[in-house]
XYZ file of C-alpha atoms in Angstrom:
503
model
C -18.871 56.406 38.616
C -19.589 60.056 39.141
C -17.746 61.382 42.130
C -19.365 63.021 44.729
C -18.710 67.057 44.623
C -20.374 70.115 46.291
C -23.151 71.978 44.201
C -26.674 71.614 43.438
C -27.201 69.108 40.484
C -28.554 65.988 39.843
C -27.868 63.357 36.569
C -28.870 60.064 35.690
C -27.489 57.694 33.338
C -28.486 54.468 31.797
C -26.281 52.386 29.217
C -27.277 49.138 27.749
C -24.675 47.055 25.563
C -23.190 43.693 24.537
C -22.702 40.816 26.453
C -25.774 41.387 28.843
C -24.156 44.621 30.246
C -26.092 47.064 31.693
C -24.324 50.268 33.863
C -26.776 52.644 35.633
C -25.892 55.838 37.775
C -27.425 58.636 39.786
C -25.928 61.464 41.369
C -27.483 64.283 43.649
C -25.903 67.052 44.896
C -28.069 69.750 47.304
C -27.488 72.878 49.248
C -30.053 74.451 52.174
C -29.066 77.150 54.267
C -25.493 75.861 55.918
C -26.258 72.172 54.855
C -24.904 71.013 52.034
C -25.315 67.004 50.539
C -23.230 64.889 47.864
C -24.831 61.328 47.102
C -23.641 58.790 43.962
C -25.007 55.848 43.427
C -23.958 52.871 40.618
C -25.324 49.384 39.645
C -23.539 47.369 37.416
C -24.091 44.099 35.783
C -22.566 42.469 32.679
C -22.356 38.484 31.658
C -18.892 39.427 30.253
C -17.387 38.389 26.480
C -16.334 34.871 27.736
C -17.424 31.581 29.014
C -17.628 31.671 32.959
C -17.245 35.362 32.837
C -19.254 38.249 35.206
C -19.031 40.765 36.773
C -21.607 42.732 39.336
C -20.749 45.795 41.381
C -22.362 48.047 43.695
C -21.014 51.383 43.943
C -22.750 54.335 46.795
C -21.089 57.289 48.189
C -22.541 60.067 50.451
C -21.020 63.036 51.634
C -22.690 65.523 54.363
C -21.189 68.894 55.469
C -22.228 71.597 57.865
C -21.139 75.070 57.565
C -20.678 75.762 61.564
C -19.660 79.299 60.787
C -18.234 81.585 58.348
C -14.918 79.613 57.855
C -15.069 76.724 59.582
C -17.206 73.321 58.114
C -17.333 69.824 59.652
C -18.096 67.043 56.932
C -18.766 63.046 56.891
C -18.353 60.980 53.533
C -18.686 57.467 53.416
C -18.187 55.097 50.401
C -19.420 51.188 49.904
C -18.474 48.882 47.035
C -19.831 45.320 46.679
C -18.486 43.148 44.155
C -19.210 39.576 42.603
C -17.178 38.314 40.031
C -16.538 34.582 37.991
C -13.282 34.564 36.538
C -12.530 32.441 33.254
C -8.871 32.435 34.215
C -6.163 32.540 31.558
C -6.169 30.391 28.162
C -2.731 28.477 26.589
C -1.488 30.460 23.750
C -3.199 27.268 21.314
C -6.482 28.233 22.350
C -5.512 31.891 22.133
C -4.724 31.848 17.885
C -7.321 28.716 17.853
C -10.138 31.023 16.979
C -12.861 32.908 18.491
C -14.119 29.650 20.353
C -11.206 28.808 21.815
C -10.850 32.696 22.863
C -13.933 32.645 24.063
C -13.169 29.198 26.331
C -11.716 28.648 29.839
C -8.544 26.393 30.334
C -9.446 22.514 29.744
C -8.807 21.971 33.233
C -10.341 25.372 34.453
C -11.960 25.648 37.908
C -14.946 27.666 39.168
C -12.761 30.723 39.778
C -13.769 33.685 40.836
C -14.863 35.594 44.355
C -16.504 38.164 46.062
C -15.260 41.868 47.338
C -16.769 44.356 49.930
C -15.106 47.758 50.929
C -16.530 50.390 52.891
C -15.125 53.818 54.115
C -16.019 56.353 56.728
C -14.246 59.713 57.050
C -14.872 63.250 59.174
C -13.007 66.451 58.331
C -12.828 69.276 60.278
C -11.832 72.635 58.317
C -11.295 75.730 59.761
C -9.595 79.417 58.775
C -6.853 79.913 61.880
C -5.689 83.242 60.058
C -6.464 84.790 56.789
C -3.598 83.068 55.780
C -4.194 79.831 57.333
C -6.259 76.737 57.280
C -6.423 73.939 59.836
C -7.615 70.747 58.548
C -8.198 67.694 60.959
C -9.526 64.267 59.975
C -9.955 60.919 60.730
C -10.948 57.659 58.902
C -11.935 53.881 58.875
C -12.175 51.457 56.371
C -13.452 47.892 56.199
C -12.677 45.279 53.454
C -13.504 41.733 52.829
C -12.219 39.367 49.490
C -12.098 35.697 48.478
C -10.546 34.715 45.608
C -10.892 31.445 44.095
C -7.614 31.471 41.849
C -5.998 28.722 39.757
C -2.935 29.595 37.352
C -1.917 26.508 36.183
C -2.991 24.145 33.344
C -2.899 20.995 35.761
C -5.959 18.610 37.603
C -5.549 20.980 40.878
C -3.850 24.100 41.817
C -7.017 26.366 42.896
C -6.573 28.123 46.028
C -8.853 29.934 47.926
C -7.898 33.222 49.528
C -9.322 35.426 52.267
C -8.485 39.180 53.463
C -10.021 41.062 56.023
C -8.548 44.401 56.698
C -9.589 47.199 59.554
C -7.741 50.507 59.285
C -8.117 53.270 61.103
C -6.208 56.657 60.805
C -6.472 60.510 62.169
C -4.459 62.977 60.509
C -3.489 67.043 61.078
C -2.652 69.513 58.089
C -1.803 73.346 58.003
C -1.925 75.121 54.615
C -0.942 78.368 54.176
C -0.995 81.317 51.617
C 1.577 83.839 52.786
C 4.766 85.434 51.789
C 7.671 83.650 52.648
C 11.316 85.331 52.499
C 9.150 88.317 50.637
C 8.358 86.224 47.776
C 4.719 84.662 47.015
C 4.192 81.120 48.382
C 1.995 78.591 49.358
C 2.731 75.525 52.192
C 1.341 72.583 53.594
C 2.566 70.604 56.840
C 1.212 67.529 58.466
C 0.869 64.497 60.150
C -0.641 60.982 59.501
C -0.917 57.636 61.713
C -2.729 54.655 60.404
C -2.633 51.488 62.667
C -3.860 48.362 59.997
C -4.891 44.648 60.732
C -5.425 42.075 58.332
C -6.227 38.653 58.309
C -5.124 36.404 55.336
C -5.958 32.758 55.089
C -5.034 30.403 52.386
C -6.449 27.006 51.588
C -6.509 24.565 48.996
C -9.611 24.473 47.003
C -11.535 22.322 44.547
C -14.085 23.886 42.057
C -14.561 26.185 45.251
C -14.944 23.420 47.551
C -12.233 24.543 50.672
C -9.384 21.841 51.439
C -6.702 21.933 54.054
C -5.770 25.143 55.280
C -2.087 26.168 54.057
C -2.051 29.622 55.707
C -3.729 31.550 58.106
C -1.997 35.025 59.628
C -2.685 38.043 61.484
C -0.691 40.843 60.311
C -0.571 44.547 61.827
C 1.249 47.617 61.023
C 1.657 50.871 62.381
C 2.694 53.838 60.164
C 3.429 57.105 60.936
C 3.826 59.993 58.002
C 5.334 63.625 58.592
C 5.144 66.157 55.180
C 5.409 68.887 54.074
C 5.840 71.183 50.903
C 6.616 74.563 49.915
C 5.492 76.578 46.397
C 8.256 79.317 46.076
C 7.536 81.938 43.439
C 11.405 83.019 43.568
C 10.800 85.698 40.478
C 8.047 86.680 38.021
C 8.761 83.878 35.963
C 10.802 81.044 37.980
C 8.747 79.336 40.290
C 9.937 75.898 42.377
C 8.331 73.090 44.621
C 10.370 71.814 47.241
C 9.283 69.033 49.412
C 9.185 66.329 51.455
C 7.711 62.798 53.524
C 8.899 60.590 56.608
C 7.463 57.278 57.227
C 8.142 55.096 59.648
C 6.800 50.908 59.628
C 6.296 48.913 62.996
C 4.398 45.539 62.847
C 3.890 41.865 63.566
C 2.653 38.894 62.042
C 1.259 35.874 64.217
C 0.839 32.429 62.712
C -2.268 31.099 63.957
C -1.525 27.480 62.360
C 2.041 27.397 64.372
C 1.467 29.959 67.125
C 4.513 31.628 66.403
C 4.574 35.168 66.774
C 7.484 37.555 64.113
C 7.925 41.523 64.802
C 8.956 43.471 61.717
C 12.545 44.934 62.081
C 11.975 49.121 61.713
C 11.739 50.701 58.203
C 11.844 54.352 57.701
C 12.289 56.473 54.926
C 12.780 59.595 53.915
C 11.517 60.851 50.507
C 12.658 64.332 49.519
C 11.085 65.955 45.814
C 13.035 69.134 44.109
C 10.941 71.110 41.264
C 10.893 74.056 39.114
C 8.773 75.612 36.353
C 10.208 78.368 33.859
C 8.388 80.767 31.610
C 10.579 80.913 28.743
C 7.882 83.465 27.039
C 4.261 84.136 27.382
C 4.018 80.604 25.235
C 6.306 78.140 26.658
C 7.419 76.977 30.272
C 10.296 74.233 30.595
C 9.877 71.931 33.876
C 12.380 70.162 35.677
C 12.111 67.971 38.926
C 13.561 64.929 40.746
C 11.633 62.897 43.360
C 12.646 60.056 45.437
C 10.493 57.076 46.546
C 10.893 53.819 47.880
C 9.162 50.128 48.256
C 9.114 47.681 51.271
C 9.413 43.839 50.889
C 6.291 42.518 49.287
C 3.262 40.812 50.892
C 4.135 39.397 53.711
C 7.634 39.161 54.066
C 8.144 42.352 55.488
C 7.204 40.989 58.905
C 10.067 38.626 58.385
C 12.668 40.366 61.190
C 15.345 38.011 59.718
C 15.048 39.543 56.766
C 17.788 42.581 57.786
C 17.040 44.629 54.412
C 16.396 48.324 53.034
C 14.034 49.288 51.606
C 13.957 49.903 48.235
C 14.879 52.748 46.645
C 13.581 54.684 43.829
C 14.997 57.876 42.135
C 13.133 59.603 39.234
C 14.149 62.200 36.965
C 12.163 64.382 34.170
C 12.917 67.697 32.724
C 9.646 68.748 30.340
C 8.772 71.846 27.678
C 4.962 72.758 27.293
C 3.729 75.486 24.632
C 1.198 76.800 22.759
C 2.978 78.195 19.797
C -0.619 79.009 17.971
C -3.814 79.546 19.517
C -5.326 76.371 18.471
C -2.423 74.132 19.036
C -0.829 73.459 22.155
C 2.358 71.024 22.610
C 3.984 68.857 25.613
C 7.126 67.028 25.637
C 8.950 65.551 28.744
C 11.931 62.714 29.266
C 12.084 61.230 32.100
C 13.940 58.308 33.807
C 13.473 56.350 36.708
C 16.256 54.129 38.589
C 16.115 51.926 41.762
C 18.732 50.436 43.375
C 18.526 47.696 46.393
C 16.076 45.319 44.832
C 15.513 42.079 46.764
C 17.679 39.323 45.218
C 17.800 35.416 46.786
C 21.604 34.862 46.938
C 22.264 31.431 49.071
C 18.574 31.345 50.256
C 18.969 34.861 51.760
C 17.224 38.300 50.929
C 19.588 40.761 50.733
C 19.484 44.514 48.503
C 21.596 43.531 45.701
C 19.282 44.378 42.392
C 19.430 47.465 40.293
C 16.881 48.627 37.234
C 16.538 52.028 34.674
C 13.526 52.649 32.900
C 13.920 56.032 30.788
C 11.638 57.360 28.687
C 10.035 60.594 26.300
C 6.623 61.169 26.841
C 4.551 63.506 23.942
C 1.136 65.342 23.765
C -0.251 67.462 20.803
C -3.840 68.972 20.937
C -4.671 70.691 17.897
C -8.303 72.339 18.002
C -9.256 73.362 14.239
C -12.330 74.749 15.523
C -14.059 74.877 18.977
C -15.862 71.911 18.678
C -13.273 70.053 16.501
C -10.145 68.558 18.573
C -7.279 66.330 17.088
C -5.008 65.038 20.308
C -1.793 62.734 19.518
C -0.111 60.470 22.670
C 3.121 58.797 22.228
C 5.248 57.226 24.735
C 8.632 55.752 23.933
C 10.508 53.516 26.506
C 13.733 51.782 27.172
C 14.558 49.402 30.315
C 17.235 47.593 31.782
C 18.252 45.075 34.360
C 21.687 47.194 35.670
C 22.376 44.563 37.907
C 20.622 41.134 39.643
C 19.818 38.014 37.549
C 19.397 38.862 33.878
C 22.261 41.816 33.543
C 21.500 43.604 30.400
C 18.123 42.738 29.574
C 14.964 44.693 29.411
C 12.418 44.797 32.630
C 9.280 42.368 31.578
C 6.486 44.108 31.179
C 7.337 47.403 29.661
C 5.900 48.146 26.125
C 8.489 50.119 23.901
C 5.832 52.162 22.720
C 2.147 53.154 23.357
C 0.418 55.766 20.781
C -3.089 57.121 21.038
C -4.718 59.796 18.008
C -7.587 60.602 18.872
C -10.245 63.108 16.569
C -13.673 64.364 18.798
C -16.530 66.497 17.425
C -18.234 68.031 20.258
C -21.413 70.513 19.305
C -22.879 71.964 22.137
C -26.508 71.005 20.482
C -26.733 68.486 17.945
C -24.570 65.434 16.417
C -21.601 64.572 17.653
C -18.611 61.744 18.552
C -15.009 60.568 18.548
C -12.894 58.146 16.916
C -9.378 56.808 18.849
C -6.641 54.434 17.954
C -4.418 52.986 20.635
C -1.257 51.114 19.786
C 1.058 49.375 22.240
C 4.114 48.046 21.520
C 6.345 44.424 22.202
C 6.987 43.857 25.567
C 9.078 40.947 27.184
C 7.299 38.172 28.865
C 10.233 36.514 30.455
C 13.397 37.689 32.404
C 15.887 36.627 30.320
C 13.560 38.431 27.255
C 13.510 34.569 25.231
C 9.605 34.824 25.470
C 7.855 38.600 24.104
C 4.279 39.709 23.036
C 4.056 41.870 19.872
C 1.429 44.317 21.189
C -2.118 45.150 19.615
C -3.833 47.923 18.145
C -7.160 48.729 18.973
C -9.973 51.691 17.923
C -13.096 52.653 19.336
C -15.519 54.787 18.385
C -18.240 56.919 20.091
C -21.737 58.831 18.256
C -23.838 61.306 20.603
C -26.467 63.778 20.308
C -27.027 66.798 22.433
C -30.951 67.932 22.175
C -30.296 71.351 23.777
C -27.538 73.477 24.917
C -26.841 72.453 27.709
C -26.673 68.924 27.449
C -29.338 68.327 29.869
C -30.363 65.124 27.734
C -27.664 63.174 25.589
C -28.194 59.816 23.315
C -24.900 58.027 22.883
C -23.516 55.009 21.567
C -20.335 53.399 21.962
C -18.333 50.768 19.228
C -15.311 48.889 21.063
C -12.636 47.448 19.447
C -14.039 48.597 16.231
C -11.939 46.635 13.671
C -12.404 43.487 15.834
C -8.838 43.068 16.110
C -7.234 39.839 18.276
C -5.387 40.431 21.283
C -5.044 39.745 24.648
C -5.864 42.639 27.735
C -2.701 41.220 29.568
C -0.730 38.209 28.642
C 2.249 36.203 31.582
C 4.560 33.619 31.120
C 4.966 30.363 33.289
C 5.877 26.948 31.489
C 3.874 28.602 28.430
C 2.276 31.666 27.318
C -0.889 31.947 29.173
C -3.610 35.071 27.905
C -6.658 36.846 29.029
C -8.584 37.608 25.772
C -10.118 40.757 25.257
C -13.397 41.032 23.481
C -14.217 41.110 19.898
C -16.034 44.583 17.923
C -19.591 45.087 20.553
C -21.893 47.660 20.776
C -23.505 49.585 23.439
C -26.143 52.551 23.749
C -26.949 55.174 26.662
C -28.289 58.525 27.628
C -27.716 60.782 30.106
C -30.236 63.192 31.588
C -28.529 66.200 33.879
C -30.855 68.895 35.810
């Protein structure tokens, strides 16, 4: 979906393909006087490749601002989604490499999965010029969401569940940026503050074909967060330039039990993440990059309102030094290395949580773009990557989950007026299904092609059509490991036609 930006403009676009899928959009954009309007709007619809399989969304976002004088505005956005979905759930590797039938299939002993999700957002900013230098920015916003999931991941007679969120957050928030010498050299800053206060609701139950059973789980859960950052662009000389920054956040909460009563406060987590950068212009042509950036992770779901669980949070340090150049006009280059390690992972030793795991994932990450012409653009992707369990249960083996390769090429002919399109190939490698790497996925290759035609120069009115998974390869969009292999199937070669009309 478009998003919602100032200017005048508005565009409309209608696609129609396979699989009963049809994807409309509109979006409006308006100025008058010292009023100026943003509006987006998306319906969605599509019966889906497989049995039991569909998807319906609602997308609208508005955004209102009022110029109160010459450099101060006041604005309101707000954003709904609305979503209905049935889910065909996983197949067993058999009906995976049974055929397109079996593919195409649920489970034997699939359920009536699927659920329903609604989000909306509400937000007011408040910008204003303090000096020439500075700008205040003030905000505040809500949001709303609702889900229930009806979710079965095993292959027996029962095993759905049924599971309900409700989350309220609301969150006001203070910011100075600035554009102003600092030490004598040329700079640019940004300070502020965040608090969000949260509440959710989750509820589990036992389900049946959707039908609810005993409840299993039902919890309120708060938190409190409050963020301090800040960051500061140094231009130290003509051609070395460095980013140094960094973020505070501090966790209070509590969970009550509403099926025992029982009442748990979360023990206090606060961390500080610090990031170091720099940029240098070797030549007119190429700039090398360097940076390291700390991060971290609290216990997941709900156990971080356990107080008896006396842990760290994670933490996560990441590494990547990076070249970019354009040794010829048409052709432009980007490579980068990187590697990220955490240490502290939770680990159940004699039924306790404790920090005991540690992980490395390194990596080089490339990008060619080679234009031949203005219109004609070659681009080449290639990510190689290595993993390992440093320490926890597996020692020595990779991370599941982490392809050693992905590779995208990637040729686009884009007129101005006239015939046009693009062709891609994306390839991603093995990756390990299991933690002690006995169970693996070999990847998939996939291409996809597009055709449009411009009728005038400024692409006020474009056909298009789009051809996915052109070669109607086999594969699987994301593929787990339990007792067996279980898959979600992706579609076969489909077809799909649009146009888009811009004034």
């Amino acid at each position: 979906m478009r998003r919602v930006k100032g200017g005048e403009y508005q565009e409309a676009d209608l696609f129609v393909g396979a699989y009963d899928t049809v994807n409309t959009q509109f979006a409006l954009g308006q100025e008058v006087e010292r009023i100026s309007t943003n509006f987006a709007l998306q319906a969605y619809d599509s019966s889906g490749y497989r049995e039991h399989q569909d998807y319906t969304k609602i997308n609208a976002t508005g955004r209102i601002a009022y110029e109160i004088a010459n450099h101060s505005d006041i604005a309101l956005s707000v954003r709904h989604h609305h979503g209905h979905f049935n889910s065909p759930g996983y197949v067993t590797e058999e009906q995976f490499y049974s055929g397109e039938a079996g593919r195409k299939g649920r489970a034997p002993t699939a359920e009536n999965d699927g659920g329903d999700r609604d989000f909306i957002s509400y937000r007011v900013d408040y910008n204003t010029m303090l000096t020439d230098d500075i700008r205040l920015l003030a905000y505040g916003y809500g949001v709303h969401q609702d889900s229930v999931r009806f979710a079965k991941f095993s292959y027996t007679e029962q095993g759905q569940t049924e599971r309900n969120y409700s989350r309220d957050g609301m969150a006001l928030g203070v910011s100075l940026n600035g554009d102003s010498p600092v030490l004598g050299k040329a700079a640019s800053w940004v300070i502020g503050l965040e608090y969000l206060d949260e509440t959710t609701d989750a509820a589990r139950y036992n389900s049946k074909d959707r039908v609810r059973g005993e409840v299993t789980q039902n919890r309120e859960l708060t938190t409190e967060t409050t963020s301090l950052f800040g960051q500061l662009d140094l231009a130290v000389t003509e051609r070395f330039t460095t980013t140094i920054g960094g973020r505070f956040d501090h966790f209070d909460g509590e969970a009550l039990d509403r099926i025992t009563g029982l009442s748990s406060t979360m023990q206090d987590y606060a961390h500080f993440s610090p990031k170091l950068g720099m940029r240098y212009a070797l030549s007119t042509d190429w700039q090398v990059r360097g940076s390291v950036a700390n991060g971290f992770a609290l216990p997941a779901g709900e156990a971080k309102y356990d107080a008896s669980i006396q842990v760290d949070p994670i933490d996560y340090l990441q590494y990547e030094i990076g070249i970019y150049g354009t040794p010829l006009k048409q052709l432009s280059l980007d490579l980068a290395a990187f590697r990220l390690d955490s240490d502290g992972e939770y680990q159940q030793i004699g039924g306790e949580t404790v920090n005991f795991g540690e992980t490395q994932r390194s990596g080089l990450e490339a990008e060619v773009r080679y234009s031949l012409t203005e219109e004609l653009e070659f681009l080449g992707l290639l990510g190689v990557f290595d993993s390992e369990i440093k320490k926890g249960a597996n020692p020595g083996k990779e991370i599941t989950s982490v392809p050693q390769y992905t590779a995208t090429l990637k040729a686009s002919y884009s007129p101005s007026v006239g015939l046009g399109g693009s062709i891609a190939w994306r390839s991603t490698g093995e990756y390990f299904l299991t933690g002690d790497n006995s169970q693996s996925y070999a990847g998939f290759d996939v291409v996809d092609m597009t055709m449009f035609y411009h009728f005038d120069h400024d692409g006020a009115v474009k056909l298009y059509a789009q051809v996915n998974n052109l070669l109607d390869e086999t594969y699987a969009e994301a593929v787990w490991y339990g007792d067996s292999g279980n898959f979600a199937p992706a579609a076969g070669r489909n077809l799909g036609v649009g146009v888009t009309i811009k004034m």
